[in-house]
Short mmCIF file of C-alpha atoms in Angstrom, two decimals:
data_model
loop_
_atom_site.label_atom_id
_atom_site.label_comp_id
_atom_site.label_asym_id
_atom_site.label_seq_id
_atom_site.Cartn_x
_atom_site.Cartn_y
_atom_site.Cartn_z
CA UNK D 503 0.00 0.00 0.00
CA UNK D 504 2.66 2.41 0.95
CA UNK D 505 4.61 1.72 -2.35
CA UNK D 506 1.46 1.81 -4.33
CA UNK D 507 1.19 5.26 -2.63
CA UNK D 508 4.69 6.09 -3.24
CA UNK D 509 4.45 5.28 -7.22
CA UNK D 510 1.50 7.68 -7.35
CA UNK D 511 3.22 10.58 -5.43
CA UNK D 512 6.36 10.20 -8.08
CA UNK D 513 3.37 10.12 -11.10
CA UNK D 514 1.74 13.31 -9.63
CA UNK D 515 4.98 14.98 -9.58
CA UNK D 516 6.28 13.78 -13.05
CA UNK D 517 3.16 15.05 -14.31
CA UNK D 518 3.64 18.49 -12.26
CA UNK D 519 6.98 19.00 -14.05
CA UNK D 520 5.99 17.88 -17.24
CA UNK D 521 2.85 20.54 -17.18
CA UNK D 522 5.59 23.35 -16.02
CA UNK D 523 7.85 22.62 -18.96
CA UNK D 524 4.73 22.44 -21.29
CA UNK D 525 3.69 25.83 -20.04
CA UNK D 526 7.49 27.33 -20.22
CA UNK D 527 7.58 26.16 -23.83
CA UNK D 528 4.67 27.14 -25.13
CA UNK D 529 5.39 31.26 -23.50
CA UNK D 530 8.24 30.73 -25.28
CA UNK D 531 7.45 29.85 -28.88
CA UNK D 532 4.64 32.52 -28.45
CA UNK D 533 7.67 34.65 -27.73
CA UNK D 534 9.88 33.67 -30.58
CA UNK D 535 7.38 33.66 -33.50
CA UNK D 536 6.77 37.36 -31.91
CA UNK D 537 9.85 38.22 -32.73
CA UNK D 538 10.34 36.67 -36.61
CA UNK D 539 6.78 37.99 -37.11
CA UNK D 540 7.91 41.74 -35.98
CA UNK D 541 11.09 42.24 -37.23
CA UNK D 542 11.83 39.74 -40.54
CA UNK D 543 8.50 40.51 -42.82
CA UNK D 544 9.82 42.25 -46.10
CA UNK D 545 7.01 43.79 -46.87
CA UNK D 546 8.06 45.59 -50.30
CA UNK D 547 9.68 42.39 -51.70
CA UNK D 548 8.88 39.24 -50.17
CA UNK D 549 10.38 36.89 -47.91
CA UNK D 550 12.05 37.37 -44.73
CA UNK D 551 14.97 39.25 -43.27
CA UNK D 552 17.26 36.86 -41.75
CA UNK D 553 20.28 39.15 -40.47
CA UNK D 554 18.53 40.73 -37.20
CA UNK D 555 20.87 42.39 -34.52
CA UNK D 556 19.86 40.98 -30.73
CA UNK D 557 17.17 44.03 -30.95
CA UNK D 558 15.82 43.40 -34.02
CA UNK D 559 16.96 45.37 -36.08
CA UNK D 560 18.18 44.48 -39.70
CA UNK D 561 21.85 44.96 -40.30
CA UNK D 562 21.98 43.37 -44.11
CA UNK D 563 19.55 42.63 -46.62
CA UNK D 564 20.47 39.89 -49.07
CA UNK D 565 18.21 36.78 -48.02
CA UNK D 566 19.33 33.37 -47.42
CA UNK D 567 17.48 31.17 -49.64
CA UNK D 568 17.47 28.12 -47.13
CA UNK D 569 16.19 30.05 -44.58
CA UNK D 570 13.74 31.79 -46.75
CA UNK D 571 12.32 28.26 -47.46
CA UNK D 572 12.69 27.27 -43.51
CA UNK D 573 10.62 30.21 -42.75
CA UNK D 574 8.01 29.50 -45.07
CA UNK D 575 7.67 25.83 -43.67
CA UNK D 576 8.02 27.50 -40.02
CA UNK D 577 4.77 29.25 -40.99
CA UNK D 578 2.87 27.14 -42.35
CA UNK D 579 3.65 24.39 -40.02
CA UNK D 580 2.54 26.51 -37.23
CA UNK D 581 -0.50 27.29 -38.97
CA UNK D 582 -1.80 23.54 -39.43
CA UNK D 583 -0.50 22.14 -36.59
CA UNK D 584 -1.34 24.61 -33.54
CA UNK D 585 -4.45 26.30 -33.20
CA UNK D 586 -3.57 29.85 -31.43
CA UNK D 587 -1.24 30.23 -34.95
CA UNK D 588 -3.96 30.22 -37.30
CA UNK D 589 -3.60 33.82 -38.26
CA UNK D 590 -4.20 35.01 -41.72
CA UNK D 591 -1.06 37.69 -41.05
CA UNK D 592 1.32 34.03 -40.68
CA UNK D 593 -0.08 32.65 -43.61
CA UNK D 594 -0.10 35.77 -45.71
CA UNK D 595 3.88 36.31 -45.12
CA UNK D 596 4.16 32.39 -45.43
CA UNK D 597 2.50 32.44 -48.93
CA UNK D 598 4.69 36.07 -49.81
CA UNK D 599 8.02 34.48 -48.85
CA UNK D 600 6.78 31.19 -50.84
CA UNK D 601 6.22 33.48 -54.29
CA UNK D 602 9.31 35.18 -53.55
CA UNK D 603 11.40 31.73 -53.64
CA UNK D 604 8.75 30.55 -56.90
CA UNK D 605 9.68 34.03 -58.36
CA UNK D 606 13.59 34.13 -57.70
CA UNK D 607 15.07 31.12 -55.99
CA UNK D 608 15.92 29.32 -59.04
CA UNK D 609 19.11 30.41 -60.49
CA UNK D 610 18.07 29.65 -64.64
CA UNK D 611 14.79 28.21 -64.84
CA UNK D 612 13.71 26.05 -65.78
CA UNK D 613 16.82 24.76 -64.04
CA UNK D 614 16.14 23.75 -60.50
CA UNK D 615 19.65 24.90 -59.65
CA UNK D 616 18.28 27.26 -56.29
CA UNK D 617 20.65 30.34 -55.09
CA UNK D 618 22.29 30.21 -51.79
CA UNK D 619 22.20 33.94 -51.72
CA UNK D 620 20.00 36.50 -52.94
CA UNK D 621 19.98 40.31 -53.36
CA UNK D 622 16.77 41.60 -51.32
CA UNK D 623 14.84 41.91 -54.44
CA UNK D 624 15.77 38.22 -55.26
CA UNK D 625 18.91 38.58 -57.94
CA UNK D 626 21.31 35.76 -57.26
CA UNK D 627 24.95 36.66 -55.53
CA UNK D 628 26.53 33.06 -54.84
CA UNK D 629 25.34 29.54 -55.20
CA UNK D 630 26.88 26.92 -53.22
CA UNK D 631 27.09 23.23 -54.92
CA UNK D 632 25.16 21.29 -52.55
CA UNK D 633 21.55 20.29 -52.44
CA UNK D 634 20.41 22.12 -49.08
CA UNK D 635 18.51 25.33 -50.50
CA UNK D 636 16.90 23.12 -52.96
CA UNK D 637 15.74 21.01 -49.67
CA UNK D 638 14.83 23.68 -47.84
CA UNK D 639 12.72 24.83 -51.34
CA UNK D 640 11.05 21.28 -51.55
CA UNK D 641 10.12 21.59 -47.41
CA UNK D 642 7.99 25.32 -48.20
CA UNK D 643 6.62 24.29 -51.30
CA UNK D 644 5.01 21.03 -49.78
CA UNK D 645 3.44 23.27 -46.57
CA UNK D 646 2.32 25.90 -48.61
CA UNK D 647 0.31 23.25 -50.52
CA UNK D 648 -0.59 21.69 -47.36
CA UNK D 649 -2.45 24.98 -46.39
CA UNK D 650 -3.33 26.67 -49.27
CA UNK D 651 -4.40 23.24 -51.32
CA UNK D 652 -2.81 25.02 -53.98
CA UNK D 653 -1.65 22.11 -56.52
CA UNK D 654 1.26 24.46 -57.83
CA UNK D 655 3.39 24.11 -54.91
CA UNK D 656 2.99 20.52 -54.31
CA UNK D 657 4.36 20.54 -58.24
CA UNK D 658 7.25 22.51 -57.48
CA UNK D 659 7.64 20.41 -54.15
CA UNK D 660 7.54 16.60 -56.11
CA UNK D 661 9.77 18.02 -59.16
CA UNK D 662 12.36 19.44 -56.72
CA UNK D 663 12.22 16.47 -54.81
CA UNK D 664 12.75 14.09 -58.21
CA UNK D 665 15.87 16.71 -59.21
CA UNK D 666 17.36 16.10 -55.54
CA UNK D 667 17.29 12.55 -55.72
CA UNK D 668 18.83 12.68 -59.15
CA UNK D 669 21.51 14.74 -57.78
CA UNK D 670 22.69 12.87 -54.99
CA UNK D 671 21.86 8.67 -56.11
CA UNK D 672 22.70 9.26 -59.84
CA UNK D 673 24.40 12.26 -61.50
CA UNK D 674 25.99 15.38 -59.55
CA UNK D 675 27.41 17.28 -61.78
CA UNK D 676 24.42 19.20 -62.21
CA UNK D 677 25.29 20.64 -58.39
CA UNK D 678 28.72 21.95 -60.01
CA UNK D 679 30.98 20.73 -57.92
CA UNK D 680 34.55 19.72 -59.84
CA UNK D 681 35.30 15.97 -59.42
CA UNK D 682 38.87 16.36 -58.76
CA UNK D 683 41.56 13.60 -58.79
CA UNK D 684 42.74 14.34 -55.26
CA UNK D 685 39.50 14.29 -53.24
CA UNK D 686 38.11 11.69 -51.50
CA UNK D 687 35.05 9.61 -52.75
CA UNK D 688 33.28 10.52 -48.97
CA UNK D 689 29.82 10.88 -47.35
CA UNK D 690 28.50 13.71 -45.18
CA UNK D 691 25.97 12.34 -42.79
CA UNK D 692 23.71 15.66 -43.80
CA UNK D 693 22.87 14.31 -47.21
CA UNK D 694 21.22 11.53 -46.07
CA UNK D 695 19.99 12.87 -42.59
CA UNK D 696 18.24 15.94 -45.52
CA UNK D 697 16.39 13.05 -47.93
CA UNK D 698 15.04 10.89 -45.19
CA UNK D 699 13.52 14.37 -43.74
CA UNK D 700 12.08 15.44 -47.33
CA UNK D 701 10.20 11.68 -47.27
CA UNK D 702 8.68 11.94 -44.32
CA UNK D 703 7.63 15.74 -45.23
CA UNK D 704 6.46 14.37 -48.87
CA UNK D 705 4.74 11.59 -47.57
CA UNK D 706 2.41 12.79 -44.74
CA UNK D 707 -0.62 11.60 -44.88
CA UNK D 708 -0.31 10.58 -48.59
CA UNK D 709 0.23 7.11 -49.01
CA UNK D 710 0.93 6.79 -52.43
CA UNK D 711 3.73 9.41 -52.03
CA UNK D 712 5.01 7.28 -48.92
CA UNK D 713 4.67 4.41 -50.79
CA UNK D 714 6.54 5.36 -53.64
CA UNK D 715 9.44 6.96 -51.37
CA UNK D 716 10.09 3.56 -49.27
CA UNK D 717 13.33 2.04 -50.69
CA UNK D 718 14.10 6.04 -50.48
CA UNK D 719 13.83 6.27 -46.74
CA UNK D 720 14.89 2.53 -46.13
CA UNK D 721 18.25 3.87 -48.21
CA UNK D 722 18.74 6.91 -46.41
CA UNK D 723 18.61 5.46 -42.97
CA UNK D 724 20.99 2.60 -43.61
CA UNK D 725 23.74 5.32 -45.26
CA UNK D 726 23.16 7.05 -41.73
CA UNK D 727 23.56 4.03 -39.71
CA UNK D 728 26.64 3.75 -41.59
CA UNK D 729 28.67 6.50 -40.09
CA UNK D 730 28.61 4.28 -36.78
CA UNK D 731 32.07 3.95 -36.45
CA UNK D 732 34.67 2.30 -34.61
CA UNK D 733 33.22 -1.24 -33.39
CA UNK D 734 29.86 1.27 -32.25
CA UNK D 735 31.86 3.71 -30.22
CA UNK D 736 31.79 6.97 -32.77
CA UNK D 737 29.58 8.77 -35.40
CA UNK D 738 31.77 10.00 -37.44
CA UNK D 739 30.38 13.17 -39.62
CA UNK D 740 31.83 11.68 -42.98
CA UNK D 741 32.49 8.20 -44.32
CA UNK D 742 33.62 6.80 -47.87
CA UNK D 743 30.98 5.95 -50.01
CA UNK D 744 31.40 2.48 -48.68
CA UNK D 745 30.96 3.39 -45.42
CA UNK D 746 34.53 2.94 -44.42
CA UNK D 747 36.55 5.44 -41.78
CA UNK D 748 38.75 8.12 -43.54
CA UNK D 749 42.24 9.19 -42.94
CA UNK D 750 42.85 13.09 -41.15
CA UNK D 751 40.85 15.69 -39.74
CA UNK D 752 37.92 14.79 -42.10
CA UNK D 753 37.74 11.27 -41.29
CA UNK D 754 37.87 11.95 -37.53
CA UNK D 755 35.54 14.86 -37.50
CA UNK D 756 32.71 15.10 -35.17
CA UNK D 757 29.58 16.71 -34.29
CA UNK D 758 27.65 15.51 -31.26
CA UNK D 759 24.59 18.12 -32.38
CA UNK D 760 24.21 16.83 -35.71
CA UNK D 761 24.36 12.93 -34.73
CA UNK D 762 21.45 13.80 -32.40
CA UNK D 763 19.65 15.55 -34.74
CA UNK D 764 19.94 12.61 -36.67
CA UNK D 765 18.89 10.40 -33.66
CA UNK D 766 15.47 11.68 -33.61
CA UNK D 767 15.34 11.42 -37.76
CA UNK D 768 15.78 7.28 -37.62
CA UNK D 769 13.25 7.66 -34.45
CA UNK D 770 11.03 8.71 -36.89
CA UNK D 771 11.96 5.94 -39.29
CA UNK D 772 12.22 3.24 -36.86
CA UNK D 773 8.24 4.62 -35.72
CA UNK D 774 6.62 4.26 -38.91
CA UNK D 775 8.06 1.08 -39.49
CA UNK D 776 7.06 -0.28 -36.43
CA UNK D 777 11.11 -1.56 -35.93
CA UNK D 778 11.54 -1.53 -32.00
CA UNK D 779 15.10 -2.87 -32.38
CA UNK D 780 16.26 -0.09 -34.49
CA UNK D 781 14.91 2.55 -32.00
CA UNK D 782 16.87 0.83 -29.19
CA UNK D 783 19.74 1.27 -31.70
CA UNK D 784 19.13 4.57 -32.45
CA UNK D 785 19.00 5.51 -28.61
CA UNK D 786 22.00 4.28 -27.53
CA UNK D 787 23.99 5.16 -30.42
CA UNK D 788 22.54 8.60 -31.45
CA UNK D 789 21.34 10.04 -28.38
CA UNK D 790 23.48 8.57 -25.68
CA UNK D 791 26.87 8.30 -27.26
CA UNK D 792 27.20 11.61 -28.65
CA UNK D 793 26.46 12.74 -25.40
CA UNK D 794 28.38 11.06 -23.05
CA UNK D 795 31.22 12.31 -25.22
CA UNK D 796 30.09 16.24 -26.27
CA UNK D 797 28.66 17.35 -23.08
CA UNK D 798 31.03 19.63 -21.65
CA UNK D 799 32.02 18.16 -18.41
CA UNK D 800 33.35 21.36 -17.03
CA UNK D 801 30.70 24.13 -18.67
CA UNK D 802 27.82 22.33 -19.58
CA UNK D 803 26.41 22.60 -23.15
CA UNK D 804 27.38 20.60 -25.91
CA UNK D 805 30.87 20.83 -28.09
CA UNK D 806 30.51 22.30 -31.58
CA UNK D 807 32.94 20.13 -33.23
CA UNK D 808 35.19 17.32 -31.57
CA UNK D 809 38.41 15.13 -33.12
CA UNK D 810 37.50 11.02 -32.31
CA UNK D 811 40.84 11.10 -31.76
CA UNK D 812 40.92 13.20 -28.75
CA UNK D 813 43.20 15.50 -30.82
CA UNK D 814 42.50 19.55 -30.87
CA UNK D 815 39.80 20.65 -33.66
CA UNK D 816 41.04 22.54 -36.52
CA UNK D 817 37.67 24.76 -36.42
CA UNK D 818 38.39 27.57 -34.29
CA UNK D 819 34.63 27.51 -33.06
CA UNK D 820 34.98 23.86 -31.65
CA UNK D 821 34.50 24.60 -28.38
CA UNK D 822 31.41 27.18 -28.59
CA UNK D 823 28.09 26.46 -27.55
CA UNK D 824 25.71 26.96 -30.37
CA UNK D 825 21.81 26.86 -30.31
CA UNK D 826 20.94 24.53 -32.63
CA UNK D 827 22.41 21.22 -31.41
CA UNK D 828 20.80 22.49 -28.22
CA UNK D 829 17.40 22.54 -29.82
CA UNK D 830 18.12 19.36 -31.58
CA UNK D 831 19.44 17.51 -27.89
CA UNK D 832 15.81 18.42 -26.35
CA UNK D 833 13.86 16.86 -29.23
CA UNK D 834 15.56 14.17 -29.72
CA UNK D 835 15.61 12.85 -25.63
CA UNK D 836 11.83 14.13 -25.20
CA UNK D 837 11.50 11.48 -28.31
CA UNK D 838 13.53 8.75 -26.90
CA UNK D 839 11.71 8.84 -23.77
CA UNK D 840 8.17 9.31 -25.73
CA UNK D 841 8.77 6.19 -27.39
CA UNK D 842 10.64 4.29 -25.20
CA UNK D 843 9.72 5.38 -21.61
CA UNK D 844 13.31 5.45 -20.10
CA UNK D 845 13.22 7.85 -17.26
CA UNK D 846 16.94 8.15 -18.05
CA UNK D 847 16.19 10.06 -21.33
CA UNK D 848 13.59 12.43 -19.61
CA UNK D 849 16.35 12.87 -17.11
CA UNK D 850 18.40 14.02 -20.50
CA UNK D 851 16.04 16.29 -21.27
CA UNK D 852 15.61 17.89 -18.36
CA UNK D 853 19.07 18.73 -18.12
CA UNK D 854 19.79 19.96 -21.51
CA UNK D 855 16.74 22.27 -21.20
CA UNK D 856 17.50 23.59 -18.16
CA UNK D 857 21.06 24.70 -19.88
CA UNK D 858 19.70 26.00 -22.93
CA UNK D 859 17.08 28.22 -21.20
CA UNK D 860 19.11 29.55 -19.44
CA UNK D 861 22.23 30.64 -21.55
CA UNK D 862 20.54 30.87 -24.65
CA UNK D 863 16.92 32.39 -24.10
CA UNK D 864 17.10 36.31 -24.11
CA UNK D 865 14.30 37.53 -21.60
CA UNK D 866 14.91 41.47 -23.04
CA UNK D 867 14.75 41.04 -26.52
CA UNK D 868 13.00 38.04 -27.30
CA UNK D 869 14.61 35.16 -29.35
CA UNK D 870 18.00 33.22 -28.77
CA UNK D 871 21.32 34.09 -28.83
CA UNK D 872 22.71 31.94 -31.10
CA UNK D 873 26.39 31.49 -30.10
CA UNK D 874 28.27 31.34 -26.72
CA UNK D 875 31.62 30.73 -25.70
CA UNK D 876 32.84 27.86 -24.14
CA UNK D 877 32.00 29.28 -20.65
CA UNK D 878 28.25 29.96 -21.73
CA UNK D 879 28.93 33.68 -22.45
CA UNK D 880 27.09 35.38 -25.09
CA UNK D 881 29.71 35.60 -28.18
CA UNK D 882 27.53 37.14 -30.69
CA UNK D 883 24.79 39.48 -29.70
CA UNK D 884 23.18 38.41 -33.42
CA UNK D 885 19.49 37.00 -33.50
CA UNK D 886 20.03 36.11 -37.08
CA UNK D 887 22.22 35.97 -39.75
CA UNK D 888 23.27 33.45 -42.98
CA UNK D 889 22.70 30.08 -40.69
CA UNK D 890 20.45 30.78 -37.83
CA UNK D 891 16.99 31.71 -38.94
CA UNK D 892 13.14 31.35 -38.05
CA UNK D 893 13.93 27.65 -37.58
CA UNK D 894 16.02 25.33 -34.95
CA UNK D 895 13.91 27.27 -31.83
CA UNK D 896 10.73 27.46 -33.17
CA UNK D 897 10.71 23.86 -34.61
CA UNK D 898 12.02 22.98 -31.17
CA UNK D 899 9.46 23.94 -28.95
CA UNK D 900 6.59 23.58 -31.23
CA UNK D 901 7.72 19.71 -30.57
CA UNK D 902 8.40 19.81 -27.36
CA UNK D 903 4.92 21.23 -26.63
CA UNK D 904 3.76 19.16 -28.77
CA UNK D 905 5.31 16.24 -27.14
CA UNK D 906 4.78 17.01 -23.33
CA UNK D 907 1.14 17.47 -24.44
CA UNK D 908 1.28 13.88 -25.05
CA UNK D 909 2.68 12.79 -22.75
CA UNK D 910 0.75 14.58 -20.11
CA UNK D 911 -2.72 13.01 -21.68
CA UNK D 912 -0.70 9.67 -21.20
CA UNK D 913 -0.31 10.19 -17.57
CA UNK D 914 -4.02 11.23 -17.28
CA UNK D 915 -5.27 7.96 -18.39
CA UNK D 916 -2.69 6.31 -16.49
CA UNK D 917 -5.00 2.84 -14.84
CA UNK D 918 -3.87 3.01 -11.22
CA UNK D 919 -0.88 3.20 -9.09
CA UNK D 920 1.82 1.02 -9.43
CA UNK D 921 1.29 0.73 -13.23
CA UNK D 922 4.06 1.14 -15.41
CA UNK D 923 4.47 3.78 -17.75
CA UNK D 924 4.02 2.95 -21.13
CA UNK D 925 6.15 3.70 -24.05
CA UNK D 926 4.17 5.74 -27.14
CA UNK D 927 5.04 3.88 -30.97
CA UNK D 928 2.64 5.53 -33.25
CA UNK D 929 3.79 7.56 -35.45
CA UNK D 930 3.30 11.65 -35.32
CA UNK D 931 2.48 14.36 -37.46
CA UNK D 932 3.06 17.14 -35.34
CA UNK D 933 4.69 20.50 -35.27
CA UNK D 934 8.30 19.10 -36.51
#
């Protein structure tokens, strides 16, 4: 009786701090969207300022096209997913910054090369030969259909999408990139980690999309899997294309942010293919290895960049603290604990959240500083600029909340003390 009593006291509590952290979330999204919505709106061109000073204030104007198309998504995500965001002044700017990208993104049309940089009144300055603004594209055009139910950008969404896969399984020289004798035949884990997103954004809720992007996604998660390293004890950030270690700095190169990111990408994939042994996988070598070994020990926060070696970085910004793998740590342990009910995970959570709210969140301005020192000090006072958009801190808490939420109507129907909690496998469409 007492332990039955016990159990209940510890479920009462869980579900105390779990409502707090829903509730601290949520102010903050509100918050954050605040801030993109007052401050980034071009509202002569198009699309979205990106480079905002800690204030607000816009110290450049060219526009980023992968953020442009992150912003869009942003929106319209928001729009479908969470009720108090269905505002016709999200969707209008959504739909704006979409025409801007249909109107300008594309370097030569009918070429689907996309910009990686763009004047503010959308004439190309630089390209980069890689396939993440044409991503990014593919991700807008998809939500804008998704809310409008115009057919035009789904179009633009399943041509891009054909084009990307072209690029990276078949022929790349359309990218641009020289093939030179001297380079190494290797794999960044982002290329794959970037298709197995665009099939799970493609085929939501349309299953002859999904259907048709299965060996796709099955691909893309076993070329991830693949930079598992070192009898299971690394993920290494590139491999050879046959999935073998490379020599140097490249070979050894790390980044515990971006293995966790793509932690809660093959959560995804192990969820809708109901594969409870790759999840387990996925957990202990996505989410738990990187961060046994890029936690700071001495500062908290996670290491940029690390050497598997042990060896010192050659990036001089190894040791900062940035926001996104921050945003990506608290997703993916809230989604290893979601699906697997370790109270170890939650535990994970808890503690990277705690960090990142409180070095990262700025309680003046609005928004998140986006780079610290090692110590947790503010480095730059920015609140946007080429890489950190309306994207990594809005996408995180819209999960988060989204994910508490569930969790919390979990614990409600909870049968009586003393009964275990169980784990959550069905697959969501939420707020990601």
């Amino acid at each position: 009786m007492i332990g039955g009593l016990r159990v209940w006291q510890d479920m009462e509590k869980e579900q105390e701090t779990l409502q707090a952290w829903k509730e601290r979330v949520g102010q903050e999204l509100d918050r954050v969207v605040a801030f993109w919505m007052e401050h980034s709106h071009d509202q002569e061109h198009g699309g979205f300022f990106t480079c905002l000073s800690r204030e607000g204030r816009v110290y450049d104007d060219l526009k980023y096209v992968w953020l442009q198309g992150r912003q869009v998504w942003m929106y319209c995500r928001l729009y479908r997913k969470l009720e108090r965001f269905r505002l016709p002044e999200l969707l209008d700017s959504a739909k704006a910054g979409g025409e801007f990208l249909l109107r300008h993104a594309r370097v030569a049309p009918p070429g689907k090369k996309c910009a990686f940089v763009l004047t503010r009144d959308g004439r190309p300055v630089k390209v980069q030969r890689t396939i993440f603004s044409e991503c990014f594209y593919t991700m807008a055009m998809n939500e804008l259909w998704r809310v409008t139910g115009e057919a035009r950008y789904q179009s633009e969404a399943v041509e891009m999408m054909d084009q990307i896969v072209h690029w990276v399984r078949e022929d790349p020289s359309g990218l641009g990139r020289p093939q030179l004798p001297g380079t190494p035949a290797s794999e960044s884990m982002a290329v794959p980690m970037m298709l197995l997103s665009l099939v799970e954004q493609l085929g939501e809720a349309d299953e002859e999309l999904a259907g048709n992007y299965t060996e796709l996604g099955n691909w893309c998660a076993q070329r991830i899997l693949q930079h598992v390293q070192r009898d299971g004890q690394a993920i290494l950030e590139n491999v050879s294309e046959g999935g073998e270690e490379l020599s140097g700095c490249l070979g050894r190169h790390q980044n515990p942010g971006h293995a966790l990111e793509a932690g809660w990408f093959l959560l995804r994939h192990a969820t809708r293919k109901g594969d409870p042994e790759l999840r387990a996988h996925v957990i202990e070598k996505f989410l738990l290895l990187p961060f046994r070994s890029g936690w700071d020990p001495d500062h908290g926060g996670l290491f940029y960049f690390q050497d598997a070696d042990g060896l010192c970085p050659t990036q001089l910004e190894w040791a900062m603290k940035l926001w996104w793998p921050h945003s990506e740590a608290m997703i993916a342990f809230l989604m290893g604990y979601s699906d697997s009910g370790d109270p170890a995970l939650l535990q994970l959570f808890y503690q990277v959240a705690e960090y990142t709210f409180r070095q990262f969140r700025d309680p003046e301005f609005g928004e998140w500083f986006g780079y610290l020192n090692r110590e947790g000090k503010v480095a730059l006072t920015i609140k946007g600029g080429p890489f950190k958009g309306c994207f990594h801190v809005p996408r995180c808490l819209a999960m988060c909340e989204e994910m508490l939420g569930a969790l919390l109507s979990r614990l409600a129907l909870a049968p009586a003390p003393g009964a275990r909690f169980p784990p959550a496998v069905p697959a969501r469409q939420g707020a990601e």
